CSV table of C-alpha atoms (C1' of nucleotides) in Angstrom, one decimal:
chain,number,residue,atom,x,y,z
A,1,MET,CA,160.2,45.3,90.7
A,2,PRO,CA,159.5,41.7,91.6
A,3,GLU,CA,156.6,40.3,89.6
A,4,ILE,CA,154.2,38.1,91.4
A,5,ARG,CA,152.7,35.9,88.8
A,6,LEU,CA,149.1,34.9,89.4
A,7,LYS,CA,148.3,31.7,87.6
A,8,LYS,CA,145.1,30.8,85.9
A,9,THR,CA,141.9,31.6,87.8
A,10,GLU,CA,143.8,32.6,90.9
A,11,ILE,CA,143.2,36.1,89.6
A,12,ARG,CA,139.4,35.7,90.2
A,13,ALA,CA,139.8,34.4,93.8
A,14,GLU,CA,142.3,37.1,94.7
A,15,ASN,CA,140.3,40.0,93.3
A,16,GLU,CA,137.0,38.8,94.7
A,17,SER,CA,138.6,38.5,98.1
A,18,ARG,CA,140.2,41.9,97.9
A,19,ILE,CA,136.9,43.5,96.8
A,20,LEU,CA,134.9,41.8,99.6
A,21,LYS,CA,137.5,42.9,102.2
A,22,SER,CA,137.2,46.5,101.0
A,23,ALA,CA,133.4,46.3,100.8
A,24,GLU,CA,133.1,45.1,104.4
A,25,ARG,CA,135.2,48.0,105.6
A,26,ILE,CA,133.3,50.6,103.6
A,27,PHE,CA,129.9,49.2,104.3
A,28,ALA,CA,130.7,49.1,108.0
A,29,ARG,CA,131.8,52.7,108.0
A,30,HIS,CA,129.1,54.2,105.8
A,31,GLY,CA,126.2,51.8,105.7
A,32,PHE,CA,124.7,50.3,102.5
A,33,ARG,CA,123.3,53.5,101.0
A,34,GLY,CA,126.2,55.6,102.3
A,35,SER,CA,128.7,53.5,100.5
A,36,SER,CA,129.3,54.0,96.8
A,37,MET,CA,130.9,51.5,94.4
A,38,ARG,CA,133.4,54.2,93.7
A,39,MET,CA,134.5,54.3,97.4
A,40,ILE,CA,134.8,50.5,97.5
A,41,ALA,CA,136.7,50.6,94.2
A,42,ASP,CA,139.2,53.2,95.5
A,43,ASP,CA,139.7,51.3,98.7
A,44,ALA,CA,140.5,48.2,96.8
A,45,SER,CA,142.6,50.1,94.3
A,46,ILE,CA,140.6,48.7,91.4
A,47,PRO,CA,138.6,50.6,88.7
A,48,LYS,CA,134.9,50.8,89.4
A,49,ALA,CA,133.9,49.0,86.3
A,50,ASN,CA,136.1,46.1,87.3
A,51,ILE,CA,134.1,45.5,90.4
A,52,HIS,CA,131.0,45.1,88.3
A,53,TYR,CA,132.8,42.5,86.4
A,54,TYR,CA,133.0,40.4,89.5
A,55,PHE,CA,129.8,41.4,91.3
A,56,SER,CA,126.9,42.1,89.1
A,57,SER,CA,125.2,44.6,91.5
A,58,LYS,CA,125.9,46.5,94.7
A,59,GLU,CA,123.2,44.5,96.4
A,60,LYS,CA,124.7,41.1,95.4
A,61,LEU,CA,128.1,42.4,96.7
A,62,TYR,CA,126.5,43.4,100.0
A,63,ARG,CA,124.8,40.0,100.4
A,64,ARG,CA,128.2,38.3,99.8
A,65,VAL,CA,129.7,40.5,102.6
A,66,VAL,CA,126.9,39.6,105.0
A,67,GLU,CA,127.2,35.9,104.1
A,68,ARG,CA,130.8,36.0,105.1
A,69,ILE,CA,130.0,37.6,108.4
A,70,PHE,CA,127.3,35.1,109.1
A,71,THR,CA,129.7,32.2,108.4
A,72,VAL,CA,132.1,33.6,111.0
A,73,TRP,CA,129.2,34.0,113.4
A,74,LEU,CA,128.0,30.4,113.0
A,75,GLU,CA,131.5,29.0,113.5
A,76,ALA,CA,131.7,30.9,116.8
A,77,ALA,CA,128.2,29.7,117.6
A,78,ALA,CA,129.5,26.1,117.6
A,79,SER,CA,131.5,27.0,120.7
A,80,PHE,CA,128.2,27.2,122.6
A,81,GLU,CA,128.1,23.5,123.1
A,82,THR,CA,124.9,22.0,124.4
A,83,SER,CA,126.9,19.8,126.7
A,84,ASN,CA,126.1,19.2,130.3
A,85,ASP,CA,128.2,22.0,131.6
A,86,PRO,CA,126.6,25.4,131.3
A,87,HIS,CA,129.6,27.1,132.9
A,88,ALA,CA,132.1,25.9,130.3
A,89,ALA,CA,129.6,26.4,127.4
A,90,LEU,CA,128.8,29.9,128.3
A,91,HIS,CA,132.4,30.9,129.1
A,92,SER,CA,133.5,29.5,125.8
A,93,TYR,CA,130.7,31.2,123.8
A,94,ILE,CA,131.1,34.6,125.5
A,95,SER,CA,134.9,34.5,125.0
A,96,GLU,CA,134.5,33.6,121.4
A,97,LYS,CA,132.0,36.4,120.8
A,98,MET,CA,134.3,39.0,122.5
A,99,GLU,CA,137.2,37.8,120.3
A,100,ILE,CA,135.1,38.3,117.2
A,101,SER,CA,134.1,41.8,118.3
A,102,ARG,CA,137.8,42.6,118.9
A,103,LEU,CA,139.2,41.1,115.7
A,104,TYR,CA,136.4,41.6,113.2
A,105,PRO,CA,134.4,44.7,114.3
A,106,ASP,CA,133.5,45.6,110.8
A,107,GLY,CA,131.4,42.5,110.2
A,108,SER,CA,129.5,43.1,113.4
A,109,LYS,CA,128.8,46.7,112.4
A,110,VAL,CA,127.4,45.7,109.0
A,111,TRP,CA,125.1,43.2,110.7
A,112,ALA,CA,123.9,45.7,113.3
A,113,ASN,CA,123.4,48.3,110.6
A,114,GLU,CA,121.3,45.9,108.6
A,115,VAL,CA,119.1,44.7,111.5
A,116,ILE,CA,118.6,48.3,112.7
A,117,HIS,CA,117.1,49.1,109.4
A,118,GLY,CA,114.8,46.2,109.4
A,119,ALA,CA,117.0,43.7,107.7
A,120,PRO,CA,115.6,44.6,104.2
A,121,ILE,CA,118.2,42.5,102.4
A,122,ILE,CA,119.1,39.7,104.7
A,123,HIS,CA,115.8,38.9,106.3
A,124,ASP,CA,116.0,35.3,105.2
A,125,PHE,CA,119.1,34.8,107.4
A,126,LEU,CA,117.0,35.7,110.4
A,127,THR,CA,114.2,33.3,109.7
A,128,SER,CA,116.3,30.3,108.8
A,129,ALA,CA,119.8,29.8,110.2
A,130,LEU,CA,119.5,32.3,113.1
A,131,GLU,CA,116.1,31.1,114.2
A,132,ASP,CA,117.1,27.4,114.1
A,133,TRP,CA,120.3,28.0,116.1
A,134,THR,CA,118.5,30.2,118.6
A,135,ASN,CA,115.7,27.6,119.2
A,136,SER,CA,118.2,24.8,119.7
A,137,ARG,CA,120.1,26.7,122.3
A,138,ILE,CA,116.9,27.7,124.1
A,139,VAL,CA,116.0,24.0,124.3
A,140,ALA,CA,119.5,23.2,125.7
A,141,MET,CA,119.2,25.9,128.3
A,142,ARG,CA,115.8,24.8,129.4
A,143,ARG,CA,117.3,21.4,130.0
A,144,TRP,CA,119.9,22.9,132.2
A,145,ILE,CA,117.2,24.6,134.1
A,146,GLU,CA,115.3,21.4,134.6
A,147,GLU,CA,118.4,19.7,135.8
A,148,GLY,CA,119.0,22.5,138.3
A,149,LYS,CA,122.3,23.5,136.7
A,150,ILE,CA,121.2,27.1,136.2
A,151,ARG,CA,118.5,29.3,137.7
A,152,ASP,CA,115.0,29.4,136.3
A,153,VAL,CA,115.3,32.3,133.8
A,154,GLU,CA,113.9,32.7,130.3
A,155,PRO,CA,116.8,31.6,128.1
A,156,ARG,CA,115.7,34.0,125.4
A,157,TRP,CA,116.6,37.1,127.5
A,158,ILE,CA,119.9,35.6,128.4
A,159,LEU,CA,120.9,35.0,124.8
A,160,TYR,CA,119.9,38.6,123.9
A,161,MET,CA,122.0,39.8,126.8
A,162,ILE,CA,125.0,37.9,125.6
A,163,TRP,CA,124.6,39.2,122.0
A,164,ALA,CA,124.0,42.7,123.2
A,165,THR,CA,127.0,43.0,125.5
A,166,THR,CA,129.5,41.3,123.3
A,167,GLN,CA,128.5,43.0,120.1
A,168,HIS,CA,128.4,46.3,121.8
A,169,TYR,CA,132.2,46.3,122.0
A,170,ALA,CA,132.3,46.1,118.2
A,171,ASP,CA,129.3,48.2,117.2
A,172,PHE,CA,129.9,51.0,119.7
A,173,ALA,CA,133.7,50.9,119.5
A,174,HIS,CA,133.8,54.5,118.5
A,175,GLN,CA,131.9,55.6,121.6
A,176,ILE,CA,133.9,53.3,123.8
A,177,GLU,CA,137.2,54.7,122.4
A,178,THR,CA,136.0,58.2,122.9
A,179,LEU,CA,135.3,57.5,126.5
A,180,ASN,CA,138.7,55.9,126.8
A,181,ASP,CA,140.7,59.1,126.0
A,182,ASP,CA,140.3,58.4,122.3
A,183,LYS,CA,142.4,55.3,122.6
A,184,ALA,CA,141.5,51.8,121.5
A,185,LEU,CA,141.0,49.3,124.4
A,186,SER,CA,144.3,47.7,125.4
A,187,ILE,CA,144.6,43.9,125.5
A,188,ASN,CA,144.3,44.1,129.3
A,189,GLN,CA,141.1,46.1,129.0
A,190,TRP,CA,139.7,43.6,126.5
A,191,GLN,CA,140.4,40.8,128.9
A,192,GLN,CA,138.9,42.6,131.8
A,193,ALA,CA,135.8,43.5,129.9
A,194,ARG,CA,135.4,39.9,128.7
A,195,ASP,CA,135.9,38.5,132.2
A,196,THR,CA,133.4,41.1,133.6
A,197,VAL,CA,130.7,40.2,131.1
A,198,PHE,CA,131.1,36.5,131.8
A,199,ASP,CA,131.3,37.0,135.6
A,200,ILE,CA,128.1,39.1,135.8
A,201,ILE,CA,126.1,36.8,133.6
A,202,TRP,CA,127.3,33.7,135.3
A,203,ALA,CA,126.5,35.2,138.7
A,204,GLY,CA,123.0,35.7,137.6
A,205,LEU,CA,122.7,32.1,136.4
A,206,GLU,CA,124.6,30.1,138.9
A,207,PRO,CA,122.2,28.2,141.2
A,208,LYS,CA,121.8,29.7,144.6
A,209,ASP,CA,122.8,27.5,147.5
B,1,MET,CA,85.0,69.4,107.1
B,2,PRO,CA,85.8,70.9,110.5
B,3,GLU,CA,88.6,73.5,110.3
B,4,ILE,CA,91.2,73.5,112.9
B,5,ARG,CA,92.5,77.1,113.0
B,6,LEU,CA,96.2,77.5,113.8
B,7,LYS,CA,96.9,80.8,115.3
B,8,LYS,CA,99.9,83.0,114.6
B,9,THR,CA,103.2,81.3,114.9
B,10,GLU,CA,101.7,78.1,116.2
B,11,ILE,CA,102.1,77.1,112.6
B,12,ARG,CA,105.9,77.1,112.9
B,13,ALA,CA,105.9,75.0,116.1
B,14,GLU,CA,103.4,72.6,114.7
B,15,ASN,CA,105.2,72.1,111.4
B,16,GLU,CA,108.7,71.8,112.9
B,17,SER,CA,107.4,69.2,115.3
B,18,ARG,CA,105.7,67.3,112.6
B,19,ILE,CA,108.9,67.3,110.4
B,20,LEU,CA,111.1,66.3,113.3
B,21,LYS,CA,108.8,63.3,114.1
B,22,SER,CA,108.9,62.1,110.5
B,23,ALA,CA,112.6,62.7,110.2
B,24,GLU,CA,113.2,60.6,113.3
B,25,ARG,CA,111.2,57.7,111.9
B,26,ILE,CA,112.8,57.9,108.4
B,27,PHE,CA,116.4,58.3,109.7
B,28,ALA,CA,115.9,55.4,112.1
B,29,ARG,CA,114.6,53.2,109.3
B,30,HIS,CA,117.1,54.2,106.6
B,31,GLY,CA,120.1,55.9,108.2
B,32,PHE,CA,121.3,59.4,107.3
B,33,ARG,CA,122.5,58.7,103.8
B,34,GLY,CA,119.6,56.3,103.1
B,35,SER,CA,117.0,58.9,103.9
B,36,SER,CA,116.1,61.5,101.4
B,37,MET,CA,114.4,64.8,102.0
B,38,ARG,CA,111.7,63.5,99.7
B,39,MET,CA,111.0,60.5,101.9
B,40,ILE,CA,110.8,62.7,105.0
B,41,ALA,CA,108.5,65.2,103.2
B,42,ASP,CA,106.2,62.4,102.0
B,43,ASP,CA,106.0,60.9,105.5
B,44,ALA,CA,105.1,64.3,106.9
B,45,SER,CA,102.7,65.0,104.0
B,46,ILE,CA,104.5,68.3,103.3
B,47,PRO,CA,106.2,69.4,100.1
B,48,LYS,CA,109.9,68.9,100.0
B,49,ALA,CA,110.6,72.6,99.5
B,50,ASN,CA,108.6,73.4,102.6
B,51,ILE,CA,111.0,71.4,104.8
B,52,HIS,CA,113.9,73.5,103.6
B,53,TYR,CA,111.9,76.5,104.7
B,54,TYR,CA,112.1,75.2,108.3
B,55,PHE,CA,115.4,73.4,108.2
B,56,SER,CA,118.1,74.9,106.1
B,57,SER,CA,119.9,71.6,105.4
B,58,LYS,CA,119.5,67.9,105.8
B,59,GLU,CA,122.4,67.8,108.2
B,60,LYS,CA,120.9,70.5,110.4
B,61,LEU,CA,117.6,68.6,110.5
B,62,TYR,CA,119.5,65.5,111.5
B,63,ARG,CA,121.3,67.3,114.3
B,64,ARG,CA,118.0,68.5,115.6
B,65,VAL,CA,116.7,65.0,115.7
B,66,VAL,CA,119.8,63.8,117.6
B,67,GLU,CA,119.5,66.6,120.0
B,68,ARG,CA,116.0,65.6,120.8
B,69,ILE,CA,117.1,62.0,121.4
B,70,PHE,CA,119.9,63.1,123.6
B,71,THR,CA,117.6,65.2,125.7
B,72,VAL,CA,115.3,62.2,126.4
B,73,TRP,CA,118.4,60.2,127.2
B,74,LEU,CA,119.7,62.7,129.7
B,75,GLU,CA,116.4,63.0,131.5
B,76,ALA,CA,116.4,59.2,132.0
B,77,ALA,CA,120.0,59.5,133.1
B,78,ALA,CA,118.9,61.5,136.0
B,79,SER,CA,117.1,58.4,137.4
B,80,PHE,CA,120.6,57.0,138.0
B,81,GLU,CA,120.8,58.8,141.3
B,82,THR,CA,124.2,58.8,142.9
B,83,SER,CA,122.5,58.2,146.3
B,84,ASN,CA,123.7,55.7,148.8
B,85,ASP,CA,121.5,52.8,147.6
B,86,PRO,CA,123.0,51.2,144.5
B,87,HIS,CA,120.1,48.7,144.3
B,88,ALA,CA,117.5,51.4,144.0
B,89,ALA,CA,119.6,53.6,141.7
B,90,LEU,CA,120.4,50.8,139.2
B,91,HIS,CA,116.8,49.4,139.3
B,92,SER,CA,115.4,52.8,138.5
B,93,TYR,CA,118.0,53.5,135.7
B,94,ILE,CA,117.6,50.1,134.0
B,95,SER,CA,113.8,50.3,134.2
B,96,GLU,CA,113.9,53.8,132.7
B,97,LYS,CA,116.2,52.8,129.9
B,98,MET,CA,114.0,49.8,129.0
B,99,GLU,CA,111.0,52.0,128.9
B,100,ILE,CA,112.8,54.4,126.5
B,101,SER,CA,113.6,51.4,124.3
B,102,ARG,CA,110.0,50.3,124.3
B,103,LEU,CA,108.4,53.7,123.7
B,104,TYR,CA,111.0,55.5,121.6
B,105,PRO,CA,112.9,52.9,119.7
B,106,ASP,CA,113.5,55.2,116.7
B,107,GLY,CA,115.6,57.6,118.7
B,108,SER,CA,117.8,54.7,120.0
B,109,LYS,CA,118.2,53.5,116.4
B,110,VAL,CA,119.3,56.9,115.1
B,111,TRP,CA,121.9,57.1,117.9
B,112,ALA,CA,123.2,53.6,117.3
B,113,ASN,CA,123.4,54.2,113.6
B,114,GLU,CA,125.4,57.3,114.1
B,115,VAL,CA,127.8,55.8,116.6
B,116,ILE,CA,128.4,52.7,114.4
B,117,HIS,CA,129.5,55.0,111.6
B,118,GLY,CA,131.9,56.8,113.8
B,119,ALA,CA,129.6,59.6,114.9
B,120,PRO,CA,130.7,61.9,112.1
B,121,ILE,CA,128.0,64.5,112.8
B,122,ILE,CA,127.5,64.3,116.6
B,123,HIS,CA,131.0,63.6,117.8
B,124,ASP,CA,130.8,66.6,120.1
B,125,PHE,CA,127.9,65.1,122.1
B,126,LEU,CA,130.2,62.2,123.0
B,127,THR,CA,133.1,64.3,124.2
B,128,SER,CA,131.0,66.7,126.2
B,129,ALA,CA,127.7,65.7,127.8
B,130,LEU,CA,128.1,61.9,127.6
B,131,GLU,CA,131.7,61.9,128.8
B,132,ASP,CA,130.8,64.2,131.8
B,133,TRP,CA,127.8,62.1,132.8
B,134,THR,CA,129.8,58.8,132.4
B,135,ASN,CA,132.7,60.0,134.6
B,136,SER,CA,130.4,61.2,137.3
B,137,ARG,CA,128.6,57.8,137.5
B,138,ILE,CA,131.9,56.0,137.5
B,139,VAL,CA,133.0,58.1,140.5
B,140,ALA,CA,129.7,57.3,142.3
B,141,MET,CA,130.1,53.5,141.6
B,142,ARG,CA,133.6,53.5,142.9
B,143,ARG,CA,132.3,55.0,146.1
B,144,TRP,CA,129.8,52.2,146.4
B,145,ILE,CA,132.7,49.7,145.9
B,146,GLU,CA,134.8,51.4,148.6
B,147,GLU,CA,131.8,51.3,151.0
B,148,GLY,CA,131.3,47.6,150.2
B,149,LYS,CA,127.9,48.1,148.8
B,150,ILE,CA,128.7,46.4,145.5
B,151,ARG,CA,131.5,44.1,144.5
B,152,ASP,CA,134.8,45.3,143.2
B,153,VAL,CA,134.2,45.5,139.4
B,154,GLU,CA,135.3,48.1,136.9
B,155,PRO,CA,132.2,50.5,136.7
B,156,ARG,CA,132.9,51.2,133.1
B,157,TRP,CA,132.1,47.7,131.9
B,158,ILE,CA,129.0,47.7,134.0
B,159,LEU,CA,127.7,50.9,132.4
B,160,TYR,CA,128.5,49.5,128.9
B,161,MET,CA,126.6,46.3,129.8
B,162,ILE,CA,123.5,48.3,130.9
B,163,TRP,CA,123.6,50.4,127.8
B,164,ALA,CA,124.1,47.4,125.5
B,165,THR,CA,121.4,45.2,127.0
B,166,THR,CA,118.7,47.9,127.3
B,167,GLN,CA,119.3,49.6,123.9
B,168,HIS,CA,119.5,46.2,122.2
B,169,TYR,CA,115.7,45.9,122.7
B,170,ALA,CA,115.3,49.0,120.6
B,171,ASP,CA,118.1,48.7,118.1
B,172,PHE,CA,117.6,45.0,117.3
B,173,ALA,CA,113.8,45.1,117.7
B,174,HIS,CA,113.4,43.7,114.2
B,175,GLN,CA,115.6,40.6,115.0
B,176,ILE,CA,113.8,40.2,118.3
B,177,GLU,CA,110.4,40.3,116.7
B,178,THR,CA,111.5,37.9,114.0
B,179,LEU,CA,112.6,35.4,116.7
B,180,ASN,CA,109.2,36.0,118.5
B,181,ASP,CA,107.1,34.6,115.6
B,182,ASP,CA,107.1,38.0,113.9
B,183,LYS,CA,105.2,39.6,116.8
B,184,ALA,CA,106.2,42.6,118.8
B,185,LEU,CA,107.0,41.8,122.5
B,186,SER,CA,103.9,41.8,124.7
B,187,ILE,CA,103.7,43.9,127.8
B,188,ASN,CA,104.4,40.8,129.9
B,189,GLN,CA,107.5,40.0,127.8
B,190,TRP,CA,108.8,43.5,128.2
B,191,GLN,CA,108.4,43.3,131.9
B,192,GLN,CA,110.0,39.9,132.1
B,193,ALA,CA,112.9,41.1,129.9
B,194,ARG,CA,113.4,44.2,132.1
B,195,ASP,CA,113.3,42.2,135.3
B,196,THR,CA,115.8,39.6,133.9
B,197,VAL,CA,118.2,42.3,132.8
B,198,PHE,CA,118.1,43.9,136.3
B,199,ASP,CA,118.3,40.6,138.2
B,200,ILE,CA,121.3,39.3,136.2
B,201,ILE,CA,123.2,42.5,136.6
B,202,TRP,CA,122.4,42.9,140.2
B,203,ALA,CA,123.3,39.3,141.0
B,204,GLY,CA,126.7,40.1,139.6
B,205,LEU,CA,127.1,43.3,141.7
B,206,GLU,CA,125.5,42.3,145.0
B,207,PRO,CA,128.1,41.8,147.7
B,208,LYS,CA,128.7,38.1,148.5
B,209,ASP,CA,128.1,37.1,152.1
C,1,DG,C1',91.1,97.1,102.5
C,2,DA,C1',95.8,97.9,101.9
C,3,DC,C1',100.2,96.5,103.2
C,4,DA,C1',103.9,93.4,105.2
C,5,DG,C1',105.6,89.4,106.7
C,6,DA,C1',105.2,84.5,107.1
C,7,DG,C1',104.3,80.2,105.0
C,8,DT,C1',103.7,77.3,100.6
C,9,DT,C1',105.0,75.3,96.3
C,10,DG,C1',106.4,73.4,91.5
C,11,DA,C1',110.0,73.8,88.6
C,12,DC,C1',114.6,73.8,88.2
C,13,DC,C1',120.0,72.8,88.8
C,14,DG,C1',124.6,70.7,89.4
C,15,DA,C1',126.4,66.7,91.6
C,16,DT,C1',126.5,62.0,92.3
C,17,DC,C1',124.9,57.5,92.0
C,18,DA,C1',124.6,52.3,90.1
C,19,DG,C1',125.1,50.2,86.2
C,20,DT,C1',126.4,49.6,80.9
C,21,DC,C1',129.3,49.1,77.1
C,22,DA,C1',132.6,48.7,73.6
C,23,DA,C1',137.4,48.6,73.0
C,24,DC,C1',141.3,46.6,74.6
C,25,DA,C1',145.0,43.6,77.0
C,26,DA,C1',146.5,39.3,79.1
C,27,DA,C1',146.3,34.4,79.7
C,28,DG,C1',145.4,29.7,78.2
C,29,DT,C1',144.7,26.4,74.5
C,30,DT,C1',145.5,24.2,70.1
D,1,DA,C1',151.3,31.5,65.7
D,2,DA,C1',146.3,31.6,65.6
D,3,DC,C1',142.5,31.8,68.3
D,4,DT,C1',139.4,31.8,72.5
D,5,DT,C1',138.5,33.0,77.0
D,6,DT,C1',139.1,35.9,80.8
D,7,DG,C1',140.1,40.1,82.8
D,8,DT,C1',140.5,45.5,82.4
D,9,DT,C1',139.1,50.1,81.7
D,10,DG,C1',137.5,55.0,80.4
D,11,DA,C1',133.5,57.0,78.8
D,12,DC,C1',128.9,57.1,79.0
D,13,DT,C1',123.6,57.1,80.7
D,14,DG,C1',119.3,57.7,83.1
D,15,DA,C1',117.8,58.3,87.8
D,16,DT,C1',118.0,60.4,92.1
D,17,DC,C1',120.0,63.4,95.3
D,18,DG,C1',120.2,68.1,98.3
D,19,DG,C1',119.3,72.5,97.7
D,20,DT,C1',117.5,77.0,95.3
D,21,DC,C1',114.3,80.2,93.6
D,22,DA,C1',110.6,83.1,92.2
D,23,DA,C1',105.8,83.2,92.2
D,24,DC,C1',102.2,82.5,95.0
D,25,DT,C1',98.7,82.4,99.1
D,26,DC,C1',97.6,83.1,103.7
D,27,DT,C1',97.6,85.6,108.2
D,28,DG,C1',97.9,89.6,111.2
D,29,DT,C1',98.1,94.7,111.6
D,30,DC,C1',97.0,99.3,110.8
DNA sequence: GACAGAGTTGACCGATCAGTCAACAAAGTT
DNA sequence: AACTTTGTTGACTGATCGGTCAACTCTGTC
C-alpha cells in the first residue's frame, strides 16, 4: 500500500481537522449531550483517548466546532455590504446564506441547537461579535430607509426573517426532505427556493411608487 | 395549612399533567438526551420513581410531550382556511403561529430540536399528519394562483417561509432576547414583528396591478 | 373496620459516560 | 546511535443515567 508520509507537525493539523469535522457531524446529528466522545472517535476512526490528547475536554472540542461555524458565518456576513444599493446587498447576503445552508448544514444545526437550549456554552458569541454585526447592519438599513431606498420597516424584524428563512433550509432539512418524497432538494429546487426567499422579502422592502 | 382534596382518579390526571408540563420545559431547555428523568422529577417536585409509575419510559413520556405540541399546532393550522380569500387566510394563520410562538415557545423548541436531529422518535408525524396537511394547503394555494388571487410562486417555499419566520421567534428566543438588551420582547414588539412578517409575505404574494 | 386497588418512595442495578494514566511507538535532534 | 519530544492506545475510574422493585401509605368500597 502506498505510504503517505506526514512530516513533522503536519500530524497535529491533520488530526485536529479530522476530529473537528467528525465532531461537527456528530454534534449536529445528536446535540451536545447526545454525542459521546466514543461516537466522535469512531466517526473519525481514531481511538477515544487520542481525541483527548488533542482536545482536553468535550466542551473545549465543542467550542472549537462552534468557533469554526461562526467564522464561516462572519465571512458570509461580509457579503451584506452596507453600500448604497440595498437590492444588491440583500440579494448577495441571502444568496450567500442559502449557499451555506446547502453546503454546510451541520454547522447551522449545531448553532441552532445551541441557541434553542439558551446558548449555555457560546453565550459570549451572541453578546460580542453577533451583537456588533447586527447593530451595524441595523444602522445601515435605517440609512436606506431615510434615503427612501427601502420602505419604513423595523430592520431588526427583517434580519430575523432572513436568518429564519435561510437557516430553515439547513436546520429543518429532514422535514423538508420528508415533504419532498424523502429526496434531498435538487439544484433547481434550491435555486427556486433561494429566488423565492429573495423575491418575497424584496417585494416587501421595495419602495412603493 | 389548607388541604386541597383530590378526589378519586383526579390524582392521575393532575399528576400526568404536571409531569408533562415539566417534561416539556426540561426537554425544550436541554433536548431529549440532555434531559434526565431526575431533572424532570425535580422540576415537578415528584420523586423520580413516581414518574415511572405514570410513564413507563423516557421515550414514551417524550412522545406524549410531542403529541401535545402537535395537537396545538394542528388546531392553529385550522385557521389557515382554504377559503377564497388568501389575504384573510394567511393573516389569520400567521397571527396564530406568532401567538403560539409567544405563548408556548417550549413546544416549538422541542419540535425544532427533534427535527434538527432527524426526527428519530417522531418521524411518523412527519409522514402522516404533517404531509397530509401540507399537501392540502399546497392545493389550495395553487387554486388561488390559478384564480389570479396571488402571484405565481411555488406554494411550498411560502409555507416554509411562514413556518421558519414564525417559529424563529420561539426557537431562537434566547438570541432575540440577547439582541434586545437581554429583555423579552414587549407586547408592542411582538405585534410589530407579527405585522412585519405578514406585511412582507403578503407584499410578495399580492398580485401586481 | 377490613380489604383491595391505586399511588408513593428510597434503595438498588447494569450500562454508559467523560476523562485519566501509564506504557508504548514514532519522529526529530544532536 | 543515543536521547527527547510528540503521538498512540487499552485499561481503568468515579459519576450519572434509565429503569426496577419491594415495602409502604393512602383512598374508596363493602
